Structure formats: structure tokens, C-alpha cells
Amino acid sequence: MRSVIVMSCFLLCTLVLQAQNSPDCRTAIPVCADVPFMGLTDGSGDIDDFDPDVILSSGCLEKGSVASANIENNTSWFVFRAGTGGQVGFDLEALPSNGSTVTAEFDFAVYGPFGPNAACGDISSGAVEPIRCNYEVNATNFTGLGINPANGDVGAPSLTQNLNTYDEYLDVQPGEIYYIFINNFNTNFDGDPEPFMLTFTGSSVDDDQNSALDCTLRDEFLGLDIIACEGDPDITLSALNSPAGADIANVNWTVDYDDDGTVDATLTGSGPFGAEFVVTSPNSGRYFAEITTISGTPPMVADVGGILITFYGIPVLDPVNGVTILEDILDDDTRTNNVEFLVDGDSSYEYAINGGAFQDDPIFRDIPVGINTVIINDKNGCGITEPIEFLVTGYPKFFTPNNDGINDLWLVYGIETLTDPSIYIFDRYGKLLKQLVNGAGWDGTYNGKPLPSTDYWFKLDFSRSEDNVVVARTIRSHFSLKR
């Protein structure tokens, strides 16, 4: 549990929680099953949770019988964590706007189950599809999972482009996390937010509505940790999503920028009571809020774990050890090498070299000598590099200068791609035996006389200022002469 709530029962035991809205998945509102939830749909949010250029398949959100349907139209996002195993559903009821008539026509999608590190990036990238949803015209003011209370219709299995108003219940296990996306299909006729009631149902809720969903997640009212990209729109944290509801006198905001357990600054909130704080890119950190209530109940704090917001950018190779050659000594007939890439950052990355497929492992084997290219992709969706050139140099681990035309010279492969290269060859005592330039090889002689079979050492010096080339490293190693 990331936060501690201490408050009197009358705040938690009211008929419904106040109307709230968060139109972006990354700031989804944590909810529980102990009381119905009064929600709103208003606007499509600051980010595009369903970017058509990214998502190629979105399950039943791909337009059904109404071809003009808009996936993100006056949206709201919620998240819940299962407290017990069993059956969970919900009723989503459209309510009159401003006490008049019902103008909203709600659709929904449910995503999950996720583990403790659930991230909206899996949804917005299209990596996962809805497991339940209604994206069709409703014949009643109700839609959801389970049994329609208006007409008794039992939820049917969820299929892509189905015509269900109600889908079947979820069978959940303790600790599983699920996201609910709510979309108002109809145009917002009067320009006001459209209200709805979200009530959880199912056998586990009937057994104990206080434990069916883990209410401590709702107590973490700042929401789940957020991964964002540098340059993303601002992130608004809201204490209004707390169970305190309207019982807020003041909110104190703090931040631990390094996430090292030490609070670095006290921040100034905005809006009534300072109840909101806007996080701008790239201010990563763990943010905390402490609520002082009007009723005088003990302070409500979200400072045990707060909410960690991490901004990532386009991957950048480490300027010192970005490309590391893992094996220098190569067989003459393969002339390949093993290479490891190190990114200056702590996001999740994947790598592709020479136009090949991406892999998670930063180590590549059997890389040919000479100029190669690597592309690095941030798996959190925060950018991909242009092809980065890197150099692999290779040399034989032995040579046999016996004038048979095979391995008679020792030389560095790919040296022609270097700038101003020079190779210095030494004996085991450090005596300089030969300097090679312009790609020349060594025939195993010193002052015209053949040298004995043994190990010899070399140093390769070259410029590190080549345009658009990341040099693996300066080569200092040894090889064998065999006769």
C-alpha cells in the first residue's frame, strides 16, 4: 500500500462519491466497490490514448455497426485492483445532465489483468486489447458487465465488433489490476460534462463489497505510477480524486526528485484549496500530497509511497562506454565480434543492428568488422534513434609467416575505415618491433630477420573524431606467431 487514510466513516459511507473525471489513462482514478461512484465524461484528455498511427488493432473499439464512431469522445478512465477472487461486474448508468434529460450514450472497454507494474503504455501502444467492451448503440441507459438491471439481459461473451450492451462478468484473482475506459458516443449537446453512475456488481461484490476490490488502491488517490515521455503534455495530479471528496481545507504538496527517500521541495498547488498540482516535462520525481480536511479529521496523506512520475526521452548511447567490444581475439576465417550497447538512461530499450530485427538483449554476437549500424527504440514509446554507426575492428589471433600464401601477414581488418591509424607491435619485454601504417601487414621479421614463435603485443592508435562514427575502443592486446 502506498498511502495511509485516516478519516471518519461519514466520508466513506455516503451514498455516492462525488462526480470526478480523468480523461487520460495515465491519471486513471482508483475506485472501489463499497459505494457507487458518480463520474463524468468531459473532453478527450491531454494525450491520445488511441493514436491511430500507433494502434493497428484495438479489439472491439474498432468501429462496429456505426462507422462514424469516435473512440475518444468525452472520455473517463478508472482503475481497480481485485481484493478477493471471484466474479466482478459493473453497471454504467447514464444520468440526466443538469437535471434534464439523458443526452449521453456511454460505451466502455476493460483492460487487464495487469500485475503491480501496470502501465497505460501497454494500452496506448496497442500491445494489449480490451477483454470486455461495448462499442454499440444501447437500448437502455445502462451498459456494463453482468446483468442489465433495466431489462434483466445477461451479459454475453465479448467479441470484436459485437452488438452487446452487456458483456459477461470478469473472473478475477486477488491483486490483479484492471482499467476501465468510458466513452460518450453522443455529441455533448449542451457543452456540459456528462454524468454517469458506476456501481460494481457480481458474486464477490455481493459477498463483501468492502473487500471485493482492494480499497487501499483508491486511498492512493494520486493514482498509479506514471511513465511519460519528454515533451508530453503536462500531468495534473488532483487531490479531488481522494475519498475526502469536498471535505478539503488545504493540500500540501512535496516531491522527492531523485526518488531516494528524501523530500527535496515543498510545492505550491493550484485551484481551490491548492488541490491540484501540475507536473511538467521533464520533472521526474515522486510526488506526495497531504490533505487537511474541513471537518477536522486527521490529515489524509498520500506520502507513504506517493506517485512516481518518470519522463523518458529518445535513447542516447553512453558517451564513454556506449559500444563495447566483448571479444577482441578473432578467428581469421570469421572476422566477426561480439558487441554490447549501453544506453545513458534507465528506460526499457530494444536494439536492432544492420537493419535486422529488434531484440531486448543489448549484446549482439558475430558482428562483422568495419562500419555497422544500430537503432535503439525506447519500449515506453518515447522515441527511436536514427541509425548510429559504430566501428568493429578485428585481427587474427595467430599468423604463420612461412610463405605458403596462407596467414603470412598479421594485420588489422577494417583499418581502412579509421582516421590516421597507427599500429605498434612489441615483444613481451615492451621493445618496439614494427610500426604499421596505411593498412600494411607484418611479416614476423625485425630488421629483416625472422622472429621466433611466441606471443607479441600491439597497440592501435587512431582518431576518435570521425564524423557520425561511435568508435568501439582503442585496441590493445596480443596475438601469436607460429612457424
Short mmCIF file of C-alpha atoms in Angstrom, two decimals:
data_model
loop_
_atom_site.label_atom_id
_atom_site.label_comp_id
_atom_site.label_asym_id
_atom_site.label_seq_id
_atom_site.Cartn_x
_atom_site.Cartn_y
_atom_site.Cartn_z
CA MET A 1 0.00 0.00 0.00
CA ARG A 2 1.39 3.38 -0.99
CA SER A 3 -0.73 5.66 1.16
CA VAL A 4 -2.47 5.84 4.50
CA ILE A 5 -6.00 7.14 5.00
CA VAL A 6 -7.36 8.13 8.39
CA MET A 7 -10.86 9.60 8.26
CA SER A 8 -14.29 9.33 9.82
CA CYS A 9 -16.91 6.93 8.46
CA PHE A 10 -19.32 9.59 7.28
CA LEU A 11 -16.93 10.48 4.47
CA LEU A 12 -16.64 6.94 3.21
CA CYS A 13 -20.18 5.86 3.89
CA THR A 14 -22.06 8.47 1.92
CA LEU A 15 -24.41 7.22 -0.78
CA VAL A 16 -22.03 8.00 -3.61
CA LEU A 17 -18.61 9.53 -4.09
CA GLN A 18 -18.58 12.94 -5.74
CA ALA A 19 -18.50 13.32 -9.51
CA GLN A 20 -14.97 13.05 -10.85
CA ASN A 21 -13.26 12.70 -14.21
CA SER A 22 -9.85 11.89 -15.64
CA PRO A 23 -9.87 11.70 -19.44
CA ASP A 24 -6.36 10.20 -19.72
CA CYS A 25 -5.39 6.63 -18.87
CA ARG A 26 -2.17 7.71 -17.15
CA THR A 27 -4.19 9.57 -14.48
CA ALA A 28 -6.97 6.96 -14.16
CA ILE A 29 -8.99 7.36 -10.95
CA PRO A 30 -8.67 4.47 -8.45
CA VAL A 31 -12.08 3.10 -7.46
CA CYS A 32 -13.55 0.57 -5.03
CA ALA A 33 -16.83 -1.36 -4.75
CA ASP A 34 -18.02 -0.22 -1.32
CA VAL A 35 -20.14 2.67 -2.67
CA PRO A 36 -21.38 3.69 -6.13
CA PHE A 37 -19.23 6.21 -7.95
CA MET A 38 -20.59 9.35 -9.57
CA GLY A 39 -18.45 10.11 -12.62
CA LEU A 40 -18.26 12.48 -15.55
CA THR A 41 -17.03 12.35 -19.12
CA ASP A 42 -15.64 15.65 -20.30
CA GLY A 43 -13.06 16.09 -23.05
CA SER A 44 -10.64 13.68 -24.69
CA GLY A 45 -7.67 14.44 -22.42
CA ASP A 46 -4.18 15.82 -22.93
CA ILE A 47 -2.78 12.80 -24.74
CA ASP A 48 -4.15 10.48 -27.40
CA ASP A 49 -4.74 7.13 -25.73
CA PHE A 50 -5.74 5.62 -29.08
CA ASP A 51 -3.36 7.11 -31.63
CA PRO A 52 -4.47 5.65 -34.97
CA ASP A 53 -0.89 5.89 -36.25
CA VAL A 54 0.25 3.60 -33.43
CA ILE A 55 -2.65 1.27 -32.70
CA LEU A 56 -3.35 -1.07 -35.59
CA SER A 57 -5.74 -3.29 -33.66
CA SER A 58 -7.89 -2.18 -30.71
CA GLY A 59 -10.30 -5.06 -30.27
CA CYS A 60 -13.99 -4.13 -30.12
CA LEU A 61 -13.10 -0.43 -30.17
CA GLU A 62 -12.62 -0.84 -33.89
CA LYS A 63 -15.84 0.64 -35.18
CA GLY A 64 -18.79 -1.73 -35.05
CA SER A 65 -22.11 -1.07 -36.72
CA VAL A 66 -21.67 2.73 -36.58
CA ALA A 67 -18.87 3.63 -38.97
CA SER A 68 -18.64 7.25 -37.81
CA ALA A 69 -17.98 6.37 -34.17
CA ASN A 70 -15.21 8.28 -32.41
CA ILE A 71 -13.16 6.22 -29.96
CA GLU A 72 -12.06 9.15 -27.78
CA ASN A 73 -15.09 11.39 -27.30
CA ASN A 74 -15.67 12.85 -23.81
CA THR A 75 -13.80 10.09 -22.01
CA SER A 76 -13.09 8.97 -18.46
CA TRP A 77 -10.60 6.41 -17.09
CA PHE A 78 -10.73 4.33 -13.90
CA VAL A 79 -8.55 1.63 -12.37
CA PHE A 80 -9.30 -1.01 -9.74
CA ARG A 81 -7.41 -3.79 -8.02
CA ALA A 82 -9.12 -7.06 -7.13
CA GLY A 83 -9.18 -7.72 -3.40
CA THR A 84 -10.58 -11.25 -3.49
CA GLY A 85 -11.02 -13.89 -6.14
CA GLY A 86 -14.39 -14.23 -7.78
CA GLN A 87 -16.88 -12.62 -10.09
CA VAL A 88 -16.84 -8.84 -10.72
CA GLY A 89 -19.04 -6.76 -12.99
CA PHE A 90 -20.42 -3.24 -13.07
CA ASP A 91 -23.43 -1.18 -14.12
CA LEU A 92 -22.68 2.00 -16.03
CA GLU A 93 -25.82 4.16 -15.93
CA ALA A 94 -26.24 7.34 -17.97
CA LEU A 95 -27.72 10.12 -15.83
CA PRO A 96 -29.57 13.33 -16.79
CA SER A 97 -27.34 16.31 -17.44
CA ASN A 98 -28.24 19.36 -15.30
CA GLY A 99 -31.34 17.55 -14.06
CA SER A 100 -32.89 17.43 -17.53
CA THR A 101 -32.81 14.55 -19.97
CA VAL A 102 -30.18 11.92 -20.64
CA THR A 103 -28.04 13.01 -23.60
CA ALA A 104 -25.06 10.70 -23.14
CA GLU A 105 -24.76 7.27 -24.74
CA PHE A 106 -21.91 5.51 -23.00
CA ASP A 107 -19.54 2.88 -24.29
CA PHE A 108 -16.77 1.19 -22.33
CA ALA A 109 -13.72 -1.04 -22.58
CA VAL A 110 -11.98 -3.08 -19.86
CA TYR A 111 -8.26 -3.90 -19.98
CA GLY A 112 -6.38 -6.42 -17.84
CA PRO A 113 -5.45 -8.28 -15.87
CA PHE A 114 -2.20 -6.45 -15.14
CA GLY A 115 0.39 -7.06 -12.45
CA PRO A 116 1.67 -4.49 -9.93
CA ASN A 117 3.63 -2.65 -12.64
CA ALA A 118 0.60 -2.00 -14.83
CA ALA A 119 1.26 0.80 -17.31
CA CYS A 120 -1.10 2.63 -19.64
CA GLY A 121 1.65 2.44 -22.25
CA ASP A 122 0.60 -1.16 -22.91
CA ILE A 123 -2.87 0.13 -23.81
CA SER A 124 -1.90 3.22 -25.78
CA SER A 125 0.75 1.30 -27.75
CA GLY A 126 -1.79 -1.32 -28.79
CA ALA A 127 0.21 -4.08 -27.07
CA VAL A 128 -3.00 -5.24 -25.34
CA GLU A 129 -6.63 -5.19 -26.44
CA PRO A 130 -9.84 -4.92 -24.40
CA ILE A 131 -11.07 -8.10 -22.73
CA ARG A 132 -14.61 -6.69 -22.38
CA CYS A 133 -16.35 -3.80 -24.12
CA ASN A 134 -19.46 -2.26 -25.58
CA TYR A 135 -18.98 -0.08 -28.63
CA GLU A 136 -22.54 -0.14 -29.91
CA VAL A 137 -25.87 1.66 -29.56
CA ASN A 138 -27.54 0.99 -26.21
CA ALA A 139 -31.28 0.31 -25.99
CA THR A 140 -31.31 1.37 -22.31
CA ASN A 141 -29.49 3.91 -20.16
CA PHE A 142 -27.41 1.01 -18.82
CA THR A 143 -24.36 -0.80 -20.13
CA GLY A 144 -21.68 -2.82 -18.36
CA LEU A 145 -20.66 -6.31 -17.24
CA GLY A 146 -23.03 -8.87 -15.77
CA ILE A 147 -26.83 -8.41 -15.85
CA ASN A 148 -28.63 -5.33 -17.16
CA PRO A 149 -30.84 -4.13 -14.25
CA ALA A 150 -33.20 -2.37 -16.67
CA ASN A 151 -34.33 -5.48 -18.57
CA GLY A 152 -32.56 -8.49 -16.99
CA ASP A 153 -30.45 -9.25 -20.07
CA VAL A 154 -27.48 -11.44 -19.16
CA GLY A 155 -24.07 -10.36 -20.45
CA ALA A 156 -22.77 -12.26 -23.47
CA PRO A 157 -19.14 -13.16 -24.34
CA SER A 158 -17.15 -10.18 -25.59
CA LEU A 159 -16.23 -10.40 -29.27
CA THR A 160 -14.67 -7.89 -31.65
CA GLN A 161 -17.43 -5.74 -33.18
CA ASN A 162 -20.13 -7.46 -31.14
CA LEU A 163 -23.52 -5.87 -30.52
CA ASN A 164 -23.55 -6.45 -26.76
CA THR A 165 -24.95 -3.87 -24.39
CA TYR A 166 -23.72 -6.06 -21.51
CA ASP A 167 -20.68 -8.36 -21.55
CA GLU A 168 -20.18 -11.28 -19.20
CA TYR A 169 -18.65 -10.90 -15.74
CA LEU A 170 -14.91 -10.88 -15.05
CA ASP A 171 -13.39 -13.75 -13.11
CA VAL A 172 -10.67 -12.01 -11.10
CA GLN A 173 -7.86 -13.06 -8.78
CA PRO A 174 -6.57 -11.06 -5.78
CA GLY A 175 -4.05 -8.37 -6.73
CA GLU A 176 -4.98 -8.19 -10.42
CA ILE A 177 -5.30 -4.65 -11.80
CA TYR A 178 -7.89 -3.63 -14.40
CA TYR A 179 -8.52 -0.38 -16.28
CA ILE A 180 -11.99 0.83 -17.31
CA PHE A 181 -12.30 3.23 -20.23
CA ILE A 182 -15.64 5.06 -20.58
CA ASN A 183 -16.56 6.89 -23.77
CA ASN A 184 -19.59 9.10 -24.51
CA PHE A 185 -20.54 8.27 -28.10
CA ASN A 186 -23.15 11.02 -28.46
CA THR A 187 -22.18 14.61 -29.11
CA ASN A 188 -22.10 16.62 -25.92
CA PHE A 189 -25.18 18.65 -26.86
CA ASP A 190 -25.19 21.25 -24.09
CA GLY A 191 -21.43 21.55 -23.68
CA ASP A 192 -21.54 20.36 -20.06
CA PRO A 193 -19.82 17.27 -18.65
CA GLU A 194 -22.00 14.16 -18.99
CA PRO A 195 -22.70 12.34 -15.68
CA PHE A 196 -22.94 8.63 -15.01
CA MET A 197 -23.16 6.23 -12.09
CA LEU A 198 -20.62 3.38 -11.81
CA THR A 199 -21.77 0.59 -9.49
CA PHE A 200 -19.82 -2.65 -9.08
CA THR A 201 -21.68 -5.96 -9.05
CA GLY A 202 -21.01 -9.70 -9.11
CA SER A 203 -20.81 -12.55 -6.64
CA SER A 204 -17.61 -11.37 -4.93
CA VAL A 205 -19.14 -7.89 -4.50
CA ASP A 206 -22.33 -9.45 -3.14
CA ASP A 207 -20.26 -11.47 -0.66
CA ASP A 208 -18.41 -8.40 0.68
CA GLN A 209 -18.45 -5.09 -1.16
CA ASN A 210 -15.70 -3.77 1.14
CA SER A 211 -13.15 -6.42 0.22
CA ALA A 212 -14.12 -7.50 -3.32
CA LEU A 213 -12.00 -4.66 -4.68
CA ASP A 214 -8.90 -3.50 -2.83
CA CYS A 215 -9.97 -0.13 -1.42
CA THR A 216 -6.38 0.76 -0.49
CA LEU A 217 -5.83 1.45 -4.19
CA ARG A 218 -8.49 4.17 -4.02
CA ASP A 219 -6.76 5.53 -0.93
CA GLU A 220 -3.70 6.01 -3.15
CA PHE A 221 -5.67 8.87 -4.61
CA LEU A 222 -2.84 10.26 -6.76
CA GLY A 223 -3.13 7.11 -8.85
CA LEU A 224 -0.64 4.54 -10.12
CA ASP A 225 2.91 5.46 -11.10
CA ILE A 226 3.17 7.20 -14.47
CA ILE A 227 5.67 6.73 -17.28
CA ALA A 228 5.70 9.68 -19.67
CA CYS A 229 7.87 11.00 -22.49
CA GLU A 230 9.87 14.19 -22.54
CA GLY A 231 7.77 16.81 -24.29
CA ASP A 232 4.46 15.18 -23.32
CA PRO A 233 1.62 17.46 -22.16
CA ASP A 234 1.56 18.44 -18.51
CA ILE A 235 0.29 15.93 -15.95
CA THR A 236 -2.28 17.23 -13.47
CA LEU A 237 -2.33 15.49 -10.10
CA SER A 238 -5.57 16.01 -8.23
CA ALA A 239 -6.35 15.53 -4.56
CA LEU A 240 -10.01 15.90 -5.55
CA ASN A 241 -9.83 12.22 -6.52
CA SER A 242 -9.34 11.32 -2.85
CA PRO A 243 -12.09 9.82 -0.65
CA ALA A 244 -12.19 13.17 1.16
CA GLY A 245 -14.33 14.46 -1.67
CA ALA A 246 -15.35 18.04 -0.95
CA ASP A 247 -14.06 17.87 2.65
CA ILE A 248 -10.76 19.57 1.71
CA ALA A 249 -9.43 22.63 3.51
CA ASN A 250 -5.86 22.56 2.19
CA VAL A 251 -3.43 20.34 0.31
CA ASN A 252 0.33 20.31 0.96
CA TRP A 253 2.43 19.08 -1.99
CA THR A 254 6.02 17.80 -1.77
CA VAL A 255 8.42 16.00 -4.11
CA ASP A 256 11.41 13.67 -3.98
CA TYR A 257 13.06 14.35 -7.34
CA ASP A 258 15.70 11.60 -7.05
CA ASP A 259 13.30 9.04 -5.54
CA ASP A 260 15.91 8.39 -2.85
CA GLY A 261 13.64 8.74 0.17
CA THR A 262 14.47 12.40 0.85
CA VAL A 263 11.87 15.11 0.18
CA ASP A 264 13.55 17.82 -1.88
CA ALA A 265 10.95 20.58 -2.05
CA THR A 266 7.55 21.82 -0.94
CA LEU A 267 5.40 22.77 -3.92
CA THR A 268 2.54 25.18 -4.47
CA GLY A 269 -0.72 23.67 -5.64
CA SER A 270 -3.29 25.37 -7.84
CA GLY A 271 -7.05 25.76 -7.84
CA PRO A 272 -9.36 25.76 -4.82
CA PHE A 273 -7.56 24.58 -1.66
CA GLY A 274 -4.41 24.02 -3.77
CA ALA A 275 -5.99 20.68 -4.60
CA GLU A 276 -4.15 20.22 -7.92
CA PHE A 277 -0.51 20.20 -8.91
CA VAL A 278 0.74 20.32 -12.49
CA VAL A 279 3.86 18.27 -13.31
CA THR A 280 5.72 19.50 -16.38
CA SER A 281 8.21 17.60 -18.51
CA PRO A 282 10.89 16.54 -17.73
CA ASN A 283 10.48 16.88 -13.94
CA SER A 284 10.69 13.25 -12.90
CA GLY A 285 10.17 12.51 -9.24
CA ARG A 286 7.96 11.01 -6.57
CA TYR A 287 5.15 13.42 -5.69
CA PHE A 288 3.21 13.46 -2.42
CA ALA A 289 0.06 15.16 -1.16
CA GLU A 290 -1.27 15.69 2.36
CA ILE A 291 -4.89 16.78 2.77
CA THR A 292 -6.18 18.78 5.70
CA THR A 293 -9.94 18.30 5.97
CA ILE A 294 -12.60 20.88 6.77
CA SER A 295 -14.24 18.50 9.23
CA GLY A 296 -11.08 18.35 11.31
CA THR A 297 -10.45 14.63 10.84
CA PRO A 298 -6.80 13.56 10.98
CA PRO A 299 -4.80 14.59 7.87
CA MET A 300 -5.18 12.32 4.85
CA VAL A 301 -1.76 11.56 3.44
CA ALA A 302 -0.54 10.01 0.23
CA ASP A 303 3.08 10.22 1.30
CA VAL A 304 3.96 6.61 2.14
CA GLY A 305 4.69 5.92 -1.50
CA GLY A 306 3.25 8.90 -3.33
CA ILE A 307 3.19 8.67 -7.11
CA LEU A 308 6.36 8.22 -9.13
CA ILE A 309 6.37 10.10 -12.44
CA THR A 310 9.22 9.26 -14.79
CA PHE A 311 9.92 11.07 -18.05
CA TYR A 312 11.97 9.30 -20.72
CA GLY A 313 13.48 10.71 -23.89
CA ILE A 314 14.90 9.41 -27.16
CA PRO A 315 17.63 6.86 -26.31
CA VAL A 316 21.22 8.16 -26.19
CA LEU A 317 24.27 5.92 -26.16
CA ASP A 318 26.51 6.32 -23.13
CA PRO A 319 29.19 8.83 -24.22
CA VAL A 320 32.05 6.75 -22.77
CA ASN A 321 31.04 3.09 -22.96
CA GLY A 322 28.18 3.20 -25.43
CA VAL A 323 29.63 0.48 -27.66
CA THR A 324 31.86 -2.13 -26.05
CA ILE A 325 33.69 -4.94 -27.85
CA LEU A 326 33.35 -8.03 -25.67
CA GLU A 327 35.93 -10.18 -27.53
CA ASP A 328 38.93 -8.79 -29.36
CA ILE A 329 40.68 -12.02 -30.39
CA LEU A 330 39.08 -13.35 -33.56
CA ASP A 331 39.49 -16.31 -35.85
CA ASP A 332 40.91 -15.33 -39.19
CA ASP A 333 38.18 -17.13 -41.10
CA THR A 334 35.23 -15.49 -39.28
CA ARG A 335 36.39 -11.92 -38.74
CA THR A 336 33.40 -11.23 -36.50
CA ASN A 337 32.96 -9.92 -32.97
CA ASN A 338 30.58 -9.63 -30.00
CA VAL A 339 29.30 -6.15 -29.15
CA GLU A 340 27.34 -4.71 -26.20
CA PHE A 341 25.42 -1.40 -26.25
CA LEU A 342 24.95 0.77 -23.16
CA VAL A 343 22.26 3.47 -23.16
CA ASP A 344 22.57 6.56 -20.97
CA GLY A 345 19.19 6.12 -19.29
CA ASP A 346 17.08 3.68 -17.28
CA SER A 347 14.07 3.13 -19.52
CA SER A 348 13.33 -0.15 -21.31
CA TYR A 349 15.03 -0.48 -24.70
CA GLU A 350 15.29 -2.77 -27.69
CA TYR A 351 18.05 -2.89 -30.30
CA ALA A 352 18.45 -3.72 -33.97
CA ILE A 353 21.70 -3.78 -35.95
CA ASN A 354 22.32 -3.53 -39.66
CA GLY A 355 18.61 -3.42 -40.48
CA GLY A 356 17.79 -6.65 -38.63
CA ALA A 357 15.02 -7.47 -36.14
CA PHE A 358 14.79 -5.82 -32.72
CA GLN A 359 15.89 -7.70 -29.61
CA ASP A 360 15.81 -6.84 -25.91
CA ASP A 361 19.33 -8.12 -25.26
CA PRO A 362 21.92 -5.33 -25.75
CA ILE A 363 24.57 -7.93 -26.67
CA PHE A 364 24.98 -8.95 -30.31
CA ARG A 365 27.25 -11.73 -31.49
CA ASP A 366 29.13 -12.35 -34.70
CA ILE A 367 29.24 -8.72 -35.82
CA PRO A 368 31.37 -8.22 -38.94
CA VAL A 369 34.40 -5.97 -38.83
CA GLY A 370 34.09 -2.49 -40.30
CA ILE A 371 31.27 0.06 -40.06
CA ASN A 372 27.94 -1.26 -38.71
CA THR A 373 24.72 0.48 -37.62
CA VAL A 374 22.47 0.16 -34.57
CA ILE A 375 18.95 1.50 -33.96
CA ILE A 376 17.69 1.82 -30.37
CA ASN A 377 13.98 2.05 -29.53
CA ASP A 378 12.51 3.16 -26.21
CA LYS A 379 9.92 0.49 -25.41
CA ASN A 380 7.92 3.02 -23.38
CA GLY A 381 7.17 4.81 -26.62
CA CYS A 382 9.45 7.78 -26.02
CA GLY A 383 11.43 7.69 -29.25
CA ILE A 384 13.71 5.78 -31.56
CA THR A 385 17.17 6.76 -32.74
CA GLU A 386 18.31 7.29 -36.27
CA PRO A 387 20.80 4.59 -37.36
CA ILE A 388 24.00 5.08 -35.34
CA GLU A 389 27.22 3.96 -36.96
CA PHE A 390 29.79 2.08 -34.91
CA LEU A 391 33.12 0.51 -35.78
CA VAL A 392 34.28 -3.03 -35.14
CA THR A 393 37.94 -3.75 -35.74
CA GLY A 394 39.27 -7.32 -35.93
CA TYR A 395 42.57 -9.16 -36.21
CA PRO A 396 43.74 -12.77 -36.32
CA LYS A 397 44.69 -14.36 -33.03
CA PHE A 398 47.65 -16.01 -34.77
CA PHE A 399 49.51 -15.95 -38.09
CA THR A 400 52.01 -18.29 -39.80
CA PRO A 401 54.62 -16.38 -41.87
CA ASN A 402 56.00 -19.44 -43.79
CA ASN A 403 55.43 -18.09 -47.31
CA ASP A 404 52.72 -20.63 -48.14
CA GLY A 405 50.30 -17.86 -49.05
CA ILE A 406 48.04 -18.55 -46.04
CA ASN A 407 48.13 -16.27 -42.97
CA ASP A 408 51.57 -15.00 -43.92
CA LEU A 409 50.84 -11.48 -42.63
CA TRP A 410 49.38 -10.17 -39.42
CA LEU A 411 47.10 -7.12 -39.89
CA VAL A 412 44.04 -5.35 -38.53
CA TYR A 413 40.87 -5.87 -40.55
CA GLY A 414 38.75 -2.80 -41.20
CA ILE A 415 41.64 -0.43 -40.53
CA GLU A 416 40.86 1.41 -43.74
CA THR A 417 37.74 2.81 -42.06
CA LEU A 418 39.80 4.53 -39.34
CA THR A 419 41.26 8.02 -39.36
CA ASP A 420 45.08 8.24 -39.12
CA PRO A 421 45.59 4.73 -37.74
CA SER A 422 48.94 3.51 -36.50
CA ILE A 423 49.79 0.05 -35.20
CA TYR A 424 52.72 -0.57 -32.89
CA ILE A 425 53.99 -4.13 -32.36
CA PHE A 426 56.07 -5.07 -29.30
CA ASP A 427 57.77 -8.15 -27.91
CA ARG A 428 56.96 -9.44 -24.45
CA TYR A 429 59.51 -7.06 -22.92
CA GLY A 430 57.97 -3.96 -24.49
CA LYS A 431 60.55 -3.49 -27.25
CA LEU A 432 59.07 -1.80 -30.34
CA LEU A 433 59.47 -4.14 -33.29
CA LYS A 434 57.37 -2.56 -36.01
CA GLN A 435 55.07 0.36 -36.78
CA LEU A 436 52.39 -0.28 -39.40
CA VAL A 437 50.57 2.46 -41.32
CA ASN A 438 48.20 2.66 -44.29
CA GLY A 439 46.79 -0.83 -43.73
CA ALA A 440 50.12 -2.63 -44.12
CA GLY A 441 50.70 -6.03 -42.50
CA TRP A 442 53.61 -7.51 -40.53
CA ASP A 443 55.60 -10.45 -41.85
CA GLY A 444 57.07 -11.50 -38.49
CA THR A 445 60.57 -10.04 -39.02
CA TYR A 446 62.73 -7.47 -37.23
CA ASN A 447 65.45 -5.72 -39.23
CA GLY A 448 64.92 -8.34 -41.93
CA LYS A 449 65.39 -11.34 -39.62
CA PRO A 450 62.57 -13.81 -38.77
CA LEU A 451 61.42 -13.66 -35.15
CA PRO A 452 60.66 -16.80 -33.11
CA SER A 453 57.27 -18.36 -32.46
CA THR A 454 55.76 -16.69 -29.36
CA ASP A 455 53.19 -14.12 -28.32
CA TYR A 456 53.52 -10.49 -29.43
CA TRP A 457 51.69 -7.38 -28.28
CA PHE A 458 50.24 -4.50 -30.21
CA LYS A 459 48.64 -1.09 -29.71
CA LEU A 460 46.33 0.51 -32.25
CA ASP A 461 46.04 4.31 -32.13
CA PHE A 462 43.54 6.23 -34.21
CA SER A 463 41.45 9.41 -34.13
CA ARG A 464 38.18 9.45 -32.16
CA SER A 465 36.73 12.37 -34.11
CA GLU A 466 35.32 10.53 -37.14
CA ASP A 467 32.07 12.06 -38.38
CA ASN A 468 29.00 10.08 -37.32
CA VAL A 469 31.07 7.16 -36.04
CA VAL A 470 30.99 5.87 -32.48
CA VAL A 471 34.35 4.09 -32.04
CA ALA A 472 34.22 0.85 -30.08
CA ARG A 473 37.54 1.44 -28.31
CA THR A 474 41.28 1.64 -28.84
CA ILE A 475 42.69 -1.86 -29.32
CA ARG A 476 45.49 -3.06 -27.00
CA SER A 477 46.01 -6.80 -26.99
CA HIS A 478 48.22 -9.66 -28.19
CA PHE A 479 48.48 -12.37 -30.83
CA SER A 480 50.68 -15.40 -31.59
CA LEU A 481 53.31 -16.00 -34.25
CA LYS A 482 53.53 -19.68 -35.27
CA ARG A 483 56.14 -21.27 -37.54
#
